[in-house]
PDB file of C-alpha atoms and ligand atoms in Angstrom:
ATOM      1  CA  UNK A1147     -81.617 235.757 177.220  1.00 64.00           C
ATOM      2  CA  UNK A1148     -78.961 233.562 176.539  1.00 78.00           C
ATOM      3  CA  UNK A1149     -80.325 229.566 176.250  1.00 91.00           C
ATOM      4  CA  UNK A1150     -77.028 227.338 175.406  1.00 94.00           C
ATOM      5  CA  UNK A1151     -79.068 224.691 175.503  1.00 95.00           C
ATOM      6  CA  UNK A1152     -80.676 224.718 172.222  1.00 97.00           C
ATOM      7  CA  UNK A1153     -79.354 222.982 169.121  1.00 98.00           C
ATOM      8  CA  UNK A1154     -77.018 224.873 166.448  1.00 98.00           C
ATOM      9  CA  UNK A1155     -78.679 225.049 163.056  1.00 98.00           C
ATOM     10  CA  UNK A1156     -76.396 224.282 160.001  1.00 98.00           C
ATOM     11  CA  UNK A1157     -77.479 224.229 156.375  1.00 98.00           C
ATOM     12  CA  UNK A1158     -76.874 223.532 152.782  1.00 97.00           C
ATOM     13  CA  UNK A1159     -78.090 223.348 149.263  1.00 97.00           C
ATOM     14  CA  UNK A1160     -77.719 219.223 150.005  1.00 95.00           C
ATOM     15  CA  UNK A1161     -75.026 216.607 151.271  1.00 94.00           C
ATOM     16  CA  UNK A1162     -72.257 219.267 151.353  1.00 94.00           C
ATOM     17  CA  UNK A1163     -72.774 220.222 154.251  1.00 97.00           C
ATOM     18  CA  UNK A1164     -72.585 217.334 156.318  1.00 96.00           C
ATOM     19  CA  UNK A1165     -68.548 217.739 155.325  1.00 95.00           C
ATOM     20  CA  UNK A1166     -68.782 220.622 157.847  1.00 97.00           C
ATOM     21  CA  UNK A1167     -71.388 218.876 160.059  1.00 98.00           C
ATOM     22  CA  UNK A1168     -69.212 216.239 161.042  1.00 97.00           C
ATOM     23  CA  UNK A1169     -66.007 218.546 161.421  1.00 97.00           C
ATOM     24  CA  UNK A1170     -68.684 220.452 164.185  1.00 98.00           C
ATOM     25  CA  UNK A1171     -69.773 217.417 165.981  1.00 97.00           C
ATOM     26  CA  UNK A1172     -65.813 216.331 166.541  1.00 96.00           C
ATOM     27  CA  UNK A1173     -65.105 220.140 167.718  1.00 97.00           C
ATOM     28  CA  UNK A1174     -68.245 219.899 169.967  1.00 97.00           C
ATOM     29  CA  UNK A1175     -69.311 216.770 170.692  1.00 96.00           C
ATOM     30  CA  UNK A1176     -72.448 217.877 173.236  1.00 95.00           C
ATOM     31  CA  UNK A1177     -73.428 219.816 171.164  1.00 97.00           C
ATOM     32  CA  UNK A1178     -77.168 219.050 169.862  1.00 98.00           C
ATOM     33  CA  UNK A1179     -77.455 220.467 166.045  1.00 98.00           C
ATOM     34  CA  UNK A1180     -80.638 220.842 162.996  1.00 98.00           C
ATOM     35  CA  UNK A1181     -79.374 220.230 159.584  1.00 98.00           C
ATOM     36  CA  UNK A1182     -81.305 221.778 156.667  1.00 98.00           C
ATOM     37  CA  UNK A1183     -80.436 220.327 153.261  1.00 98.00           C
ATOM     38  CA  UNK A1184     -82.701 222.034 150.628  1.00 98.00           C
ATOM     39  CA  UNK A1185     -82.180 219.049 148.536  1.00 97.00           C
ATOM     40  CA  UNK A1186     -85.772 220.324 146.667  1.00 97.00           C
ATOM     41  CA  UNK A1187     -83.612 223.244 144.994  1.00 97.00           C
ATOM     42  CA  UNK A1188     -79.517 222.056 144.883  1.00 95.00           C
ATOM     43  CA  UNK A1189     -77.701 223.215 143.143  1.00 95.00           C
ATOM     44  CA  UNK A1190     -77.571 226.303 144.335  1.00 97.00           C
ATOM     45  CA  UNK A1191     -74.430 227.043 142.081  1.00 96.00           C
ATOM     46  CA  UNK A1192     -75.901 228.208 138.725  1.00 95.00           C
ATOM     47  CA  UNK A1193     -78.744 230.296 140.475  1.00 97.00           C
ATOM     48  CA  UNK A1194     -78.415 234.326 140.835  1.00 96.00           C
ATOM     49  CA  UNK A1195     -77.094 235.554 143.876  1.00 96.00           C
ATOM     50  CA  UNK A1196     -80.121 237.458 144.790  1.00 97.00           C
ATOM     51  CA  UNK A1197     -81.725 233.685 144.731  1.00 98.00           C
ATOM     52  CA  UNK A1198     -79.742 232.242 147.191  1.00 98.00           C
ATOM     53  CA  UNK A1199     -79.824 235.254 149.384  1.00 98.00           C
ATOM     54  CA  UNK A1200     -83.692 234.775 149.332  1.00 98.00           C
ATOM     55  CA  UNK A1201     -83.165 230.757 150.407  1.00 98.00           C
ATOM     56  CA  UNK A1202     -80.621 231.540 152.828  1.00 98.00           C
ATOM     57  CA  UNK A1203     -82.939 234.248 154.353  1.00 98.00           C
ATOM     58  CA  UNK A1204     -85.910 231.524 154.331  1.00 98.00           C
ATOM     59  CA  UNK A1205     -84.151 228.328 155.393  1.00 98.00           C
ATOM     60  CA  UNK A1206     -82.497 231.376 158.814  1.00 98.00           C
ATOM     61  CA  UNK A1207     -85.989 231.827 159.194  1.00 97.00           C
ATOM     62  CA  UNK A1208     -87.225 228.489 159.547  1.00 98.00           C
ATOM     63  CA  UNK A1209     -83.940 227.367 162.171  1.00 98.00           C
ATOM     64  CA  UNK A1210     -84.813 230.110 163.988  1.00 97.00           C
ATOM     65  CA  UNK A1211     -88.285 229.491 164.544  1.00 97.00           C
ATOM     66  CA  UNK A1212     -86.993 225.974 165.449  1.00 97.00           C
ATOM     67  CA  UNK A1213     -84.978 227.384 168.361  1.00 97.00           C
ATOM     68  CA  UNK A1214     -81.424 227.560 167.425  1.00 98.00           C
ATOM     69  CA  UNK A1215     -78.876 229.938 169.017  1.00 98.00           C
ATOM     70  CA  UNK A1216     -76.695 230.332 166.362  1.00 98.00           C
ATOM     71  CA  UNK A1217     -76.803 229.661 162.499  1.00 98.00           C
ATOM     72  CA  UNK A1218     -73.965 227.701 160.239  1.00 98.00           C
ATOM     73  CA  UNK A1219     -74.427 228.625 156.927  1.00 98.00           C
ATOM     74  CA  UNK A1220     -72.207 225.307 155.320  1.00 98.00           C
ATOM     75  CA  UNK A1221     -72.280 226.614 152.071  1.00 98.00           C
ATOM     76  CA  UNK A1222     -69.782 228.537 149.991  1.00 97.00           C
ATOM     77  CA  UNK A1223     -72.749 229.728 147.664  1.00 98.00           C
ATOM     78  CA  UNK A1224     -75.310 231.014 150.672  1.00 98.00           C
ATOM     79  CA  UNK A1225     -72.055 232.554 152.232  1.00 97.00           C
ATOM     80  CA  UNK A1226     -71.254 234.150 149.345  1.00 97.00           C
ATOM     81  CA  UNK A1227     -74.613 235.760 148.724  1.00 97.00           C
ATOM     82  CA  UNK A1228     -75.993 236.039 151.892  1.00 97.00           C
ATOM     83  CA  UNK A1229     -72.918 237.478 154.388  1.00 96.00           C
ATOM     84  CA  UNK A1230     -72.902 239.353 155.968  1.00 92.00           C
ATOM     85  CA  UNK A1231     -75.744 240.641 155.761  1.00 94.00           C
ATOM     86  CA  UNK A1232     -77.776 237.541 157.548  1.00 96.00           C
ATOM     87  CA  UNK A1233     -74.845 238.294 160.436  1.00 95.00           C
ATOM     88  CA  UNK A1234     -75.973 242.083 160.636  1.00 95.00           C
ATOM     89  CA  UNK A1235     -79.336 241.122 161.256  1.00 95.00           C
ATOM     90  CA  UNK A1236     -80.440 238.091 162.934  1.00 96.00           C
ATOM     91  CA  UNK A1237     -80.565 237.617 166.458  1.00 93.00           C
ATOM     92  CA  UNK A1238     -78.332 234.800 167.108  1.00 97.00           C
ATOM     93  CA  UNK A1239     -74.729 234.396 165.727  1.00 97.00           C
ATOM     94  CA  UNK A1240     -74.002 233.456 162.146  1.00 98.00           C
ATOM     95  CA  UNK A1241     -71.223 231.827 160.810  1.00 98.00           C
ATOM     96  CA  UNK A1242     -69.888 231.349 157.292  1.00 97.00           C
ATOM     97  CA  UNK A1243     -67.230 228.808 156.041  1.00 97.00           C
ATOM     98  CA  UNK A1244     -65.336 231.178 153.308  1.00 97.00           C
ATOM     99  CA  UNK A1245     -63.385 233.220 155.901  1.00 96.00           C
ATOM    100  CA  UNK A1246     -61.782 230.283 158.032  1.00 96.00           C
ATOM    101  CA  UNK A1247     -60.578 228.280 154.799  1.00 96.00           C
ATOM    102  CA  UNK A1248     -59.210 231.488 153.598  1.00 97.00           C
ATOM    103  CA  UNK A1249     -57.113 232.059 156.700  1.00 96.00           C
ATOM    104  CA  UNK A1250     -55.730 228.670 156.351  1.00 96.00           C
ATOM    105  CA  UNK A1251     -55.322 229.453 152.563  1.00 97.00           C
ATOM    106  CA  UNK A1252     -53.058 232.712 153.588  1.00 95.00           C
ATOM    107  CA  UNK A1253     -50.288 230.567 154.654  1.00 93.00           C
ATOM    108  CA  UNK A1254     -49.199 229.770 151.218  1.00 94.00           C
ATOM    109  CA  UNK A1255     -47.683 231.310 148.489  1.00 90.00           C
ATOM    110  CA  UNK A1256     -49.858 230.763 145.702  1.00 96.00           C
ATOM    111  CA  UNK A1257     -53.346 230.097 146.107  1.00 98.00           C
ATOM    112  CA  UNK A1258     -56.046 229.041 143.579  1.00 98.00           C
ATOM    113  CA  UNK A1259     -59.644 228.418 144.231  1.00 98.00           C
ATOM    114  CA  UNK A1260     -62.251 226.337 142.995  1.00 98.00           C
ATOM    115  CA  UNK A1261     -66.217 226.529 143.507  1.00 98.00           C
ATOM    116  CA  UNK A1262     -69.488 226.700 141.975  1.00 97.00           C
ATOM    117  CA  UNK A1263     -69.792 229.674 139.385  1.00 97.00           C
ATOM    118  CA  UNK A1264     -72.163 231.794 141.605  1.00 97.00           C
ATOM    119  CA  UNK A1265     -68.934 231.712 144.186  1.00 97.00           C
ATOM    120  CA  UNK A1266     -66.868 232.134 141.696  1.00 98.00           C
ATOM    121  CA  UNK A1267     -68.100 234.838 140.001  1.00 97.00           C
ATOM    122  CA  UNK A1268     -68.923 237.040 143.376  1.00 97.00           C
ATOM    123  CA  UNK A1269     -65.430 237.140 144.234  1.00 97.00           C
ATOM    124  CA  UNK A1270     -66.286 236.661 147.861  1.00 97.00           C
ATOM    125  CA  UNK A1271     -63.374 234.983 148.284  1.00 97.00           C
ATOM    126  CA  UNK A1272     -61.003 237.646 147.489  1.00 97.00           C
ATOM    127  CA  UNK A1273     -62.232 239.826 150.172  1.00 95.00           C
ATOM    128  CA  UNK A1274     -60.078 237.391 152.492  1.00 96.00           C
ATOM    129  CA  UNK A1275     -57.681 235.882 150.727  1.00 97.00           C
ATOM    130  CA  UNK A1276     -55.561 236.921 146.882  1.00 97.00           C
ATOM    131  CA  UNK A1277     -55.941 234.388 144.292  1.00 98.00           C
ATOM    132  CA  UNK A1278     -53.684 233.413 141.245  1.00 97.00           C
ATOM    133  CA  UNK A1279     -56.675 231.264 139.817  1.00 98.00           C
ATOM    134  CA  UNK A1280     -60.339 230.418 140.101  1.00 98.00           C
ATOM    135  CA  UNK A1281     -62.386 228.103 138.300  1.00 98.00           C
ATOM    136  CA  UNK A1282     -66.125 227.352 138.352  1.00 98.00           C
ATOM    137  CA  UNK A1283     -66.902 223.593 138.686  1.00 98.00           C
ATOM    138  CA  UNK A1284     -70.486 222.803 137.985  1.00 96.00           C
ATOM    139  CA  UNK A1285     -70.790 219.246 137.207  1.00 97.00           C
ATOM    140  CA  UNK A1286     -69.243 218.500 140.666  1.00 97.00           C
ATOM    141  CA  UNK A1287     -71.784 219.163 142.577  1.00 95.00           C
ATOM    142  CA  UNK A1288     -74.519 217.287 140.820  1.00 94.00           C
ATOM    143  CA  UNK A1289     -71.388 214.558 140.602  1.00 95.00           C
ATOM    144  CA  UNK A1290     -71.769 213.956 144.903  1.00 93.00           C
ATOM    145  CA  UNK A1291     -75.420 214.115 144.971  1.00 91.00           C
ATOM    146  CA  UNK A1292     -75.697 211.712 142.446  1.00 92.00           C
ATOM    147  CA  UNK A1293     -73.300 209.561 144.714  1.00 92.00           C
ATOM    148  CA  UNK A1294     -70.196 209.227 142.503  1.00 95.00           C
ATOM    149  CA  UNK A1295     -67.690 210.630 143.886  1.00 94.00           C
ATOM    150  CA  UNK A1296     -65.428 208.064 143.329  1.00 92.00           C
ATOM    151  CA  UNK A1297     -66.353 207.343 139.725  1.00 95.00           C
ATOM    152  CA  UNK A1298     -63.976 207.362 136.822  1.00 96.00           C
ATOM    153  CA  UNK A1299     -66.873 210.085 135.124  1.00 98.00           C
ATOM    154  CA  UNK A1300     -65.579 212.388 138.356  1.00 98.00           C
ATOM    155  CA  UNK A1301     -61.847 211.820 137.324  1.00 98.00           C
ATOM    156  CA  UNK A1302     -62.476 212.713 133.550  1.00 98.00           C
ATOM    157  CA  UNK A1303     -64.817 215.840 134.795  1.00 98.00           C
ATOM    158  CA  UNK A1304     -61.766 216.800 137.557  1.00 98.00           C
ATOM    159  CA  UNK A1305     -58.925 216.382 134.510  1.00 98.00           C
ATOM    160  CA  UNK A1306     -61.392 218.843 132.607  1.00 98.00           C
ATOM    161  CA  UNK A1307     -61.674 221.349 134.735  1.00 98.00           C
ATOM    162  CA  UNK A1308     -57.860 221.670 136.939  1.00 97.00           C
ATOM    163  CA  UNK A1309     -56.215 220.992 133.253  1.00 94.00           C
ATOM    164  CA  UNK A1310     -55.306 224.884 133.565  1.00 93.00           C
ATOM    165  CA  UNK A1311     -54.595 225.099 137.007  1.00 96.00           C
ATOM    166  CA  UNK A1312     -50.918 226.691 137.000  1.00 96.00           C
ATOM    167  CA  UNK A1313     -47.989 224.036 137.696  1.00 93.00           C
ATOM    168  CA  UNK A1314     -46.542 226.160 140.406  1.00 95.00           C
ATOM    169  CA  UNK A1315     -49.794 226.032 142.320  1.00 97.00           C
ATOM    170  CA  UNK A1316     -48.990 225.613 146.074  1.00 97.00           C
ATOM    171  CA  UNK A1317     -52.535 225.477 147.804  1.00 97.00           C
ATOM    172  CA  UNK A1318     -56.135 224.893 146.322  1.00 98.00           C
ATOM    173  CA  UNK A1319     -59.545 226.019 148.251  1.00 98.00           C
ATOM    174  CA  UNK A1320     -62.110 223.767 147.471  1.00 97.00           C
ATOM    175  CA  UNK A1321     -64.515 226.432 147.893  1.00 97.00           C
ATOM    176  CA  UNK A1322     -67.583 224.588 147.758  1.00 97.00           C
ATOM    177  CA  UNK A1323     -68.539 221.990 151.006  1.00 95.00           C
ATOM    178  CA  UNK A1324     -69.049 219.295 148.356  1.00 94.00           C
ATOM    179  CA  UNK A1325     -65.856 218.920 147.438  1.00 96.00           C
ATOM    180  CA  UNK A1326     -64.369 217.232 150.163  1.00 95.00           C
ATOM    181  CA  UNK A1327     -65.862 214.463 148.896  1.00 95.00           C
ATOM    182  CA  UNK A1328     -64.092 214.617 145.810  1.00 96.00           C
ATOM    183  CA  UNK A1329     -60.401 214.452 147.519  1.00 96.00           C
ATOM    184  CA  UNK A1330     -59.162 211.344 146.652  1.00 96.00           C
ATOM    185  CA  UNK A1331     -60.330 212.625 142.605  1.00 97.00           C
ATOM    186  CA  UNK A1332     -58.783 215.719 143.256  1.00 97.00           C
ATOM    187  CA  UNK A1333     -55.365 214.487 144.436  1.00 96.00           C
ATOM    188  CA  UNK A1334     -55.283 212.334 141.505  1.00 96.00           C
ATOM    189  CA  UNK A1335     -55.209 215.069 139.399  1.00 97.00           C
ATOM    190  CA  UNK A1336     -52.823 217.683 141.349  1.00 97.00           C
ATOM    191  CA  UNK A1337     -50.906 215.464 143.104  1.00 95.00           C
ATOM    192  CA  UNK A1338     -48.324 217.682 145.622  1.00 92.00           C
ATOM    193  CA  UNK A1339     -50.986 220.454 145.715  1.00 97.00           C
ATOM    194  CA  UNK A1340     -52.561 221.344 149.179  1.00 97.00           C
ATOM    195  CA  UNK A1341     -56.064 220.577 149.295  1.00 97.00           C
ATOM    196  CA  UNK A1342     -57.975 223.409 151.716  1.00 97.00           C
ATOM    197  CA  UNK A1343     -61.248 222.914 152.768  1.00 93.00           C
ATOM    198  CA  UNK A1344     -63.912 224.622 155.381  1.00 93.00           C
ATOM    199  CA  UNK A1345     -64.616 221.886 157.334  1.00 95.00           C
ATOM    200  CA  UNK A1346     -62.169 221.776 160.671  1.00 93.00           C
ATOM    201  CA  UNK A1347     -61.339 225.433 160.548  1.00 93.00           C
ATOM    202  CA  UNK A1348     -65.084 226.248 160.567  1.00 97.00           C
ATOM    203  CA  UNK A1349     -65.995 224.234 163.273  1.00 97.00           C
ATOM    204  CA  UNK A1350     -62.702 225.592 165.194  1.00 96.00           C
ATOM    205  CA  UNK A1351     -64.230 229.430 164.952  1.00 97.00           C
ATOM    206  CA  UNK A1352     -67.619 228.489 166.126  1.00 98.00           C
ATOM    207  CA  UNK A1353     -66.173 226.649 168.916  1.00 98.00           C
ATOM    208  CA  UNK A1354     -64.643 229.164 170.088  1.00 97.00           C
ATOM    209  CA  UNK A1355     -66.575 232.078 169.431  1.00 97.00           C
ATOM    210  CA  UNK A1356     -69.702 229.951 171.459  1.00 97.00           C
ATOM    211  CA  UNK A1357     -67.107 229.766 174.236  1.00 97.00           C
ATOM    212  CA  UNK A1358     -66.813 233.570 174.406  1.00 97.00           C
ATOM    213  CA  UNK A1359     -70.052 234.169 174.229  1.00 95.00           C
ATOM    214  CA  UNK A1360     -71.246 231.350 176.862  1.00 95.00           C
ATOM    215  CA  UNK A1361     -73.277 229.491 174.242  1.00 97.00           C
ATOM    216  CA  UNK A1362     -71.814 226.426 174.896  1.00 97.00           C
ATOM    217  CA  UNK A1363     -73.990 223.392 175.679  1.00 96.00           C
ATOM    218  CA  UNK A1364     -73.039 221.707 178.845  1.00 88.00           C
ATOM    219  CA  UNK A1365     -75.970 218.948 178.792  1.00 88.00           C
ATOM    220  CA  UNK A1366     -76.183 218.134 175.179  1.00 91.00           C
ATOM    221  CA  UNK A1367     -76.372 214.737 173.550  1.00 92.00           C
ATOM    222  CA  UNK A1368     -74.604 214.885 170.020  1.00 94.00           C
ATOM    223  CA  UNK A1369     -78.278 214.276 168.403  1.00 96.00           C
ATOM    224  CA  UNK A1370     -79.163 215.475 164.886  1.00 98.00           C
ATOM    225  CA  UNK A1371     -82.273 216.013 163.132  1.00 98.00           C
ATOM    226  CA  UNK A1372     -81.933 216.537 159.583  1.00 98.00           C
ATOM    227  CA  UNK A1373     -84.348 218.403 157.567  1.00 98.00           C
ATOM    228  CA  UNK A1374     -84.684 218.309 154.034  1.00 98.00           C
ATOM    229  CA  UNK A1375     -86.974 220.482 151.507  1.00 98.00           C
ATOM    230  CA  UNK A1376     -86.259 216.541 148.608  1.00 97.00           C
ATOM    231  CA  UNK A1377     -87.147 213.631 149.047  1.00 97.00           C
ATOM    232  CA  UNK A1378     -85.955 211.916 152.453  1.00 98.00           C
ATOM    233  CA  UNK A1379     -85.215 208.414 151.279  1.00 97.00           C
ATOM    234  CA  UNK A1380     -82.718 209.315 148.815  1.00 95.00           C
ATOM    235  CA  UNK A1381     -81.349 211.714 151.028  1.00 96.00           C
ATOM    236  CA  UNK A1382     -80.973 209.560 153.464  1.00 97.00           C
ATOM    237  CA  UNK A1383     -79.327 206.500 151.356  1.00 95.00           C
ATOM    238  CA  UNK A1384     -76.961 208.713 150.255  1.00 93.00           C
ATOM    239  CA  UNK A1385     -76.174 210.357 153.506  1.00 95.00           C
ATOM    240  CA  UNK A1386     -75.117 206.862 154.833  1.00 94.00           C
ATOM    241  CA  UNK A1387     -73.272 206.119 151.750  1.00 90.00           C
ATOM    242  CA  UNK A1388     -71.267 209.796 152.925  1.00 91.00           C
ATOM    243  CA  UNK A1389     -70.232 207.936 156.110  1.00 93.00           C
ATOM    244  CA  UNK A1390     -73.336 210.350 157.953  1.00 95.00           C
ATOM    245  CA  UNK A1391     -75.972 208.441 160.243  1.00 94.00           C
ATOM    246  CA  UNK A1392     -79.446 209.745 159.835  1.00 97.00           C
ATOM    247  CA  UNK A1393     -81.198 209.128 162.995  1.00 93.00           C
ATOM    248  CA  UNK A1394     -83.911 211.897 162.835  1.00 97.00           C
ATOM    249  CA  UNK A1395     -85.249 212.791 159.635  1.00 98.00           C
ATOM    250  CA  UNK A1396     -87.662 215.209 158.493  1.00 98.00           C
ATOM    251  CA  UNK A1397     -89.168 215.949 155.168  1.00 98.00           C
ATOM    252  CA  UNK A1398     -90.172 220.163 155.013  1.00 98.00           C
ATOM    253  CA  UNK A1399     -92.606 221.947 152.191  1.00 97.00           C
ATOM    254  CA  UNK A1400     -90.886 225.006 150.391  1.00 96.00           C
ATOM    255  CA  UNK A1401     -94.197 226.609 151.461  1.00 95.00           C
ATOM    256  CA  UNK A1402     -93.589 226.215 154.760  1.00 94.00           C
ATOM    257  CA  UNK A1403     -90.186 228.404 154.777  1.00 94.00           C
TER     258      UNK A1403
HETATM  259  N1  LIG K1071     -72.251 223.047 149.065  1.00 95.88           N
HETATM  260  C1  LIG K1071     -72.599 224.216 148.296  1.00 95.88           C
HETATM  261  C2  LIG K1071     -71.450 225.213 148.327  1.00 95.88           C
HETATM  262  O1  LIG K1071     -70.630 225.143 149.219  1.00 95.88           O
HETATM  263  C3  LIG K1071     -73.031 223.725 146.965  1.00 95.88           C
HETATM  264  C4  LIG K1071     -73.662 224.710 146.112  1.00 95.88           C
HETATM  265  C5  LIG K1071     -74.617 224.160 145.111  1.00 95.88           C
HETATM  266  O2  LIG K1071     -75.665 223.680 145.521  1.00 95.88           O
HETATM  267  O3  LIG K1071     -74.338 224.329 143.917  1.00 95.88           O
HETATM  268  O4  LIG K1071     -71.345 226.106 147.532  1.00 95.88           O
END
């Protein structure tokens, strides 16, 4: 039986996420969502696939014993390992973000990606989308939780990394829902380069597919509760720092997933 009233569960290794979250609540604003940051065991980037195929299987598991009617996975990493298999076989309707950044990447000429090295390596992104260059970035993600985004350390890291990056580059992914924070780095350092992330175009396909399937939410309130596997204060502190309001928070055991 179809219930559009329940809440939309969305998850991440940590903050990244919320990048997409946000994008969401603007596409569909009554809309009532869970967050799941499983800030216990980010990054996710440097772990084998088959390891964040198990969390994304667990962390499913736990949103759908909460109720929701359809999963977000907001993570480049659990998309990567965990689609679509997770789509095949859960009940409700899943949705990953590499796919909708790499039909806005297929506009341009020449595309290059960046992401964590678990993305990276899997080459889940060329399923969707031919690249002229890829690079792992694994201090980036440890660079946003640790809240500096905007610190010169992120420039020097970002000049280490895109030093490489071919001049004629027309479009980057930043395939990783962290990065968005990084923008104002990242344009720094490839200034004139398109910066593509998952955010809008994510939220854009779940909008619509819940409108095709009559999943949309015609009494919901815009609430959030956020999970998280960490600790909640610090999650929380930086959260706010992100520009996210953390109404509802709720600290979950690993053993309870
Ligand atoms: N936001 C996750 C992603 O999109 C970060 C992965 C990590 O925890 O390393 O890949």
């Amino acid at each position: 039986m179809k219930e559009p009233g329940r809440p939309i569960g969305v998850f991440d290794s940590g903050v990244g996420g919320l990048t997409v979250l946000q994008a969401l609540k603007e596409a569909l604003p009554r809309e009532d969502f869970l967050y799941f940051g499983d800030t216990a065991r980010v990054p996710y980037g440097g772990k084998p696939l088959a390891m964040v195929r198990r969390f994304a299987w667990e962390i499913s598991g736990f949103l759908l014993r909460q109720g929701v009617k359809a999963i977000v996975v907001a993570c480049n990493t659990a998309s990567s390992a965990a689609l679509p298999d997770l789509a095949e076989d859960l009940s409700v309707p899943v949705f990953g973000v590499l796919e909708p950044a790499a039909r806005v990447a297929r506009a341009h000429g020449k595309v290059g990606l960046i992401g964590t090295q678990a993305t990276v390596e899997s080459r889940a992104y060329e399923r969707y989308v031919p690249l002229a260059w890829a690079k792992a970035c694994p201090l980036f993600v440890p660079l946003v939780e640790e809240g500096l985004w905007d610190d010169p350390v992120a420039l020097l890291v970002a000049r280490h990394y895109l030093e490489e990056a071919p001049k004629d580059l027309e479009a980057l992914i930043l395939g990783c829902t962290h990065y968005p924070f990084l923008k104002g780095t990242l344009r720094k350092v490839l200034p004139g380069v398109r910066l593509i992330d998952s955010a809008e175009a994510t939220a854009k396909e779940v909008a619509e597919a819940l409108a095709r399937e009559g999943l949309l939410n015609p009494h919901g309130r815009g609430e959030v509760v956020h999970y998280v596997t960490g600790d909640p204060e610090s999650y929380k502190n930086l959260a706010e720092r992100l520009g996210v309001r953390v109404e509802v928070l709720k600290r979950v055991s690993l053993e309870e997933l």
